Tab-separated table of N, CA and C in Angstrom:
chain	number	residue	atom	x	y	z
A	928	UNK	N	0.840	-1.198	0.000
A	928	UNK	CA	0.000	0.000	0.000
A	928	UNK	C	0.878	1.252	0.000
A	929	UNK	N	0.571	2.194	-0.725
A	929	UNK	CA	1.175	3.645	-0.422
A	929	UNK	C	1.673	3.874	1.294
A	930	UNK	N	0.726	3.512	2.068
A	930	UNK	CA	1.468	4.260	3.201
A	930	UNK	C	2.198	3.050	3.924
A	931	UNK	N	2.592	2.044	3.491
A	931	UNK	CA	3.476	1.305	3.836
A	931	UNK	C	4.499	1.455	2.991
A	932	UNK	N	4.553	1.705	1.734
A	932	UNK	CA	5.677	2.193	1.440
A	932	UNK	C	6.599	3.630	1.920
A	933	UNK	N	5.820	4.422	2.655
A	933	UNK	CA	5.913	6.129	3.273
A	933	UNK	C	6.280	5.425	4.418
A	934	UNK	N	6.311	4.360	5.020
A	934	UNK	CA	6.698	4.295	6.652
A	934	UNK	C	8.084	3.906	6.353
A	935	UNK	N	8.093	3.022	5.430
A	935	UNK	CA	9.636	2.578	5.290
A	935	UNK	C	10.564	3.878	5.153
A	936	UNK	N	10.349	4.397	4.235
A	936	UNK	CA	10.604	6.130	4.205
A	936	UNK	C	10.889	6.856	4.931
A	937	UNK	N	10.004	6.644	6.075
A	937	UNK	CA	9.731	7.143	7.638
A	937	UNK	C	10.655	6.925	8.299
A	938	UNK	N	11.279	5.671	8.247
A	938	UNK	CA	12.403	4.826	9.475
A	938	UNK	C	14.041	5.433	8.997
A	939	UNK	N	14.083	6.686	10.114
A	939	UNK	CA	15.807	6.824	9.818
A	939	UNK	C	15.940	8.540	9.142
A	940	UNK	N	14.348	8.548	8.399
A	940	UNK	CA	14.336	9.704	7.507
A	940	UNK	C	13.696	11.492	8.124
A	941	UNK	N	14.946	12.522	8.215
A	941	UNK	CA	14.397	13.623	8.843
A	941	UNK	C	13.133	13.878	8.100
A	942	UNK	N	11.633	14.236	8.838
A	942	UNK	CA	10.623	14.552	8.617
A	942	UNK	C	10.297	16.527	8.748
A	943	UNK	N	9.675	16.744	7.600
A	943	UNK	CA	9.380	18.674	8.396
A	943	UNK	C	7.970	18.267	8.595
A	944	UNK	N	7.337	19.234	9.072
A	944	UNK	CA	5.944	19.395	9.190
A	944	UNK	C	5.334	20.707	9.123
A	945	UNK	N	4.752	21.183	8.616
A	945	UNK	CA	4.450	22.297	8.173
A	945	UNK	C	3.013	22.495	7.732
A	946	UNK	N	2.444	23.605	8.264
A	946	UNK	CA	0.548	24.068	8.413
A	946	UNK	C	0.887	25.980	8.318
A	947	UNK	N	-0.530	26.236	7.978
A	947	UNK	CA	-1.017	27.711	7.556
A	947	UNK	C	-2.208	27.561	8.125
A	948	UNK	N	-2.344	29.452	9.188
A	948	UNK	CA	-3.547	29.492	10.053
A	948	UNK	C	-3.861	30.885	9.873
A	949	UNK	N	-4.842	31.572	8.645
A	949	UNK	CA	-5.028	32.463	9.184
A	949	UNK	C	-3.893	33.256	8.517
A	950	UNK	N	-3.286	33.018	7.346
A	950	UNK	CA	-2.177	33.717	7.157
A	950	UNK	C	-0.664	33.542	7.751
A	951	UNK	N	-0.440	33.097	8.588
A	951	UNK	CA	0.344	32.437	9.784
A	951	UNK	C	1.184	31.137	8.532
A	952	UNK	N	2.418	30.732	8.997
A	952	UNK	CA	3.149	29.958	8.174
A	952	UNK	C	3.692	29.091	9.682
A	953	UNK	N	4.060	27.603	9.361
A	953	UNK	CA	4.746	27.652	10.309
A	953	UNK	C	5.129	25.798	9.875
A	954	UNK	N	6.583	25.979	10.991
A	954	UNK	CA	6.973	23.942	10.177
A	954	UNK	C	8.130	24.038	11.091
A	955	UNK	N	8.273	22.863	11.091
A	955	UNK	CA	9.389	22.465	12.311
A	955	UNK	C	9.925	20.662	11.903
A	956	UNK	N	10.780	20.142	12.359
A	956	UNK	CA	11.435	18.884	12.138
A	956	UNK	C	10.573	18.326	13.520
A	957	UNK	N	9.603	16.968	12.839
A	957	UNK	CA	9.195	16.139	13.757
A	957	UNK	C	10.120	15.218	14.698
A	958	UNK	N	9.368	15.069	15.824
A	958	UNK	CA	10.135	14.306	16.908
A	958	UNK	C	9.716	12.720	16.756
A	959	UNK	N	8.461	12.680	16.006
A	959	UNK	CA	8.225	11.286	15.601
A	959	UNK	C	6.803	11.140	14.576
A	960	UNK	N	6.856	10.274	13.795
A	960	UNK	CA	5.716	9.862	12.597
A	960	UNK	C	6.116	8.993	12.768
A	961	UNK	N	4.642	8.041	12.474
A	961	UNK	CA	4.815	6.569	12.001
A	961	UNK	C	3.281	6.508	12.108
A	962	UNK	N	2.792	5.141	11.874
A	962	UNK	CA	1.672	4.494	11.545
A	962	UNK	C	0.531	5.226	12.478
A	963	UNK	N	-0.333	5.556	12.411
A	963	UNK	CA	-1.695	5.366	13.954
A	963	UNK	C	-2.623	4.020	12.912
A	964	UNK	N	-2.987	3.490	11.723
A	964	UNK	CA	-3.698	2.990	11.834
A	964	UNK	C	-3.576	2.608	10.276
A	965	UNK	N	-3.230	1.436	9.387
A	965	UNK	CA	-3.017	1.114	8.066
A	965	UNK	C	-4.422	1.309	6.997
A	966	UNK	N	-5.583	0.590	8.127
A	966	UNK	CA	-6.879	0.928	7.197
A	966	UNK	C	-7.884	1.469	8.534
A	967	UNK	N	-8.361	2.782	8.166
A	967	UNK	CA	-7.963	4.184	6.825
A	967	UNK	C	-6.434	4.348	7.439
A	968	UNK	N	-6.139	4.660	6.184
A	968	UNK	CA	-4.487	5.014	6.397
A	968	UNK	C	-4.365	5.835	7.172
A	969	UNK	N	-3.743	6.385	8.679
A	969	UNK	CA	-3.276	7.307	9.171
A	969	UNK	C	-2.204	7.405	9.522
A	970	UNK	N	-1.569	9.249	9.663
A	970	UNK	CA	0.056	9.008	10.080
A	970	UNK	C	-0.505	9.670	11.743
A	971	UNK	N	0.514	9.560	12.960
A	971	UNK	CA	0.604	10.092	13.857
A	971	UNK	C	1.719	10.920	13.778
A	972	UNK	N	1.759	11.689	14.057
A	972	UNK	CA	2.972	13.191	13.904
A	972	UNK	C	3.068	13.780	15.712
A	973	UNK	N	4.043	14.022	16.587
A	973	UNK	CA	4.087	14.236	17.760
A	973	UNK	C	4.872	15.648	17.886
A	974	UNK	N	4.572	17.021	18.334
A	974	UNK	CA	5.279	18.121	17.880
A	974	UNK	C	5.195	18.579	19.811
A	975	UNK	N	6.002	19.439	19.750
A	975	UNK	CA	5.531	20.082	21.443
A	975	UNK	C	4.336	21.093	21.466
A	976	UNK	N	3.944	21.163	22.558
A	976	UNK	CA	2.627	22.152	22.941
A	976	UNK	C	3.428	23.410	22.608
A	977	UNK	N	4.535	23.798	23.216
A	977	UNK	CA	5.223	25.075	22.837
A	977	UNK	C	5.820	25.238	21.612
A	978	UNK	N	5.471	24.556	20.489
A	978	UNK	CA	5.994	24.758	19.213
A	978	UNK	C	4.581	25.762	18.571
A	979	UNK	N	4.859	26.736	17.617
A	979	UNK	CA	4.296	27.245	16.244
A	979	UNK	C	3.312	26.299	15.987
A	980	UNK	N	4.162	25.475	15.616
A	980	UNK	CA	3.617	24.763	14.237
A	980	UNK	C	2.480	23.716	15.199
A	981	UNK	N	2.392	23.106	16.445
A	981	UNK	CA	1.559	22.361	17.363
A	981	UNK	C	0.376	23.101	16.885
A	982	UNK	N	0.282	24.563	17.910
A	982	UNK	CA	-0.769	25.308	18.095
A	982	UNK	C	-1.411	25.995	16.880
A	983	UNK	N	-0.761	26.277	15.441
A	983	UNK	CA	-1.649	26.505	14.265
A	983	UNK	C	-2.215	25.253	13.507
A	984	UNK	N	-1.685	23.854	13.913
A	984	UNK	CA	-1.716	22.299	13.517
A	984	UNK	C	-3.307	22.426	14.285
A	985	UNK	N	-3.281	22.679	15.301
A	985	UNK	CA	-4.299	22.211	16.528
A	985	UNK	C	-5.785	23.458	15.946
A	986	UNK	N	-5.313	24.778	15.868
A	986	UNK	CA	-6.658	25.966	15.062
A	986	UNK	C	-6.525	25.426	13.753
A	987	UNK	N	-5.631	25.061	12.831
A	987	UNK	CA	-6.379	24.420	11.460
A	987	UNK	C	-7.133	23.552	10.838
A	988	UNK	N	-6.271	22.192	11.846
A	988	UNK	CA	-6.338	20.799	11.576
A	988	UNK	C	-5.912	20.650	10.365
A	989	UNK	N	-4.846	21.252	10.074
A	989	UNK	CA	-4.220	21.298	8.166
A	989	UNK	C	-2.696	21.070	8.990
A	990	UNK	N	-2.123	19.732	8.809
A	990	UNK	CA	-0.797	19.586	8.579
A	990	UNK	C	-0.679	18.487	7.651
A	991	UNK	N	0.829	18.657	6.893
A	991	UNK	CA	1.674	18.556	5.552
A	991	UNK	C	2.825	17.851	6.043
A	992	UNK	N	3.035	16.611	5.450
A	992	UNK	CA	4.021	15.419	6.211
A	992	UNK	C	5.157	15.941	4.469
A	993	UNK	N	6.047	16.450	5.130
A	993	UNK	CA	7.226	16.350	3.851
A	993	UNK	C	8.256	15.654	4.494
A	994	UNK	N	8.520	14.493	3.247
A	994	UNK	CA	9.421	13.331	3.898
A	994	UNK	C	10.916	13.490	3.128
């Protein structure tokens, strides 16, 4: 499946993450991605509460996995 091929990808590989809120830009290097769930495909992405990019992730619900 596509996102089993993106996890392999995943293992070893620096991740950014990056969302727009409102005009607002914002992206940071994840601390971890990998699987939450194969069918429906989901990724889990883990950022800090004190990051940018958490708190416009959290008012958009728009984040962008660049691998």
């Amino acid at each position: 499946s596509d996102l089993a091929r993106l996890l392999v990808r995943l293992d070893g590989t620096g991740v950014v993450l990056t969302t727009a809120f409102e005009g607002r830009l914002a992206g940071c290097f994840a601390t971890y991605v990998g699987a939450a769930s194969m069918d429906p495909p989901r990724l889990i992405a883990c950022t800090s509460h004190e990051n940018l990019t958490h708190e416009l992730v959290d008012r958009s619900g728009v984040l962008a996995v660049h691998v």
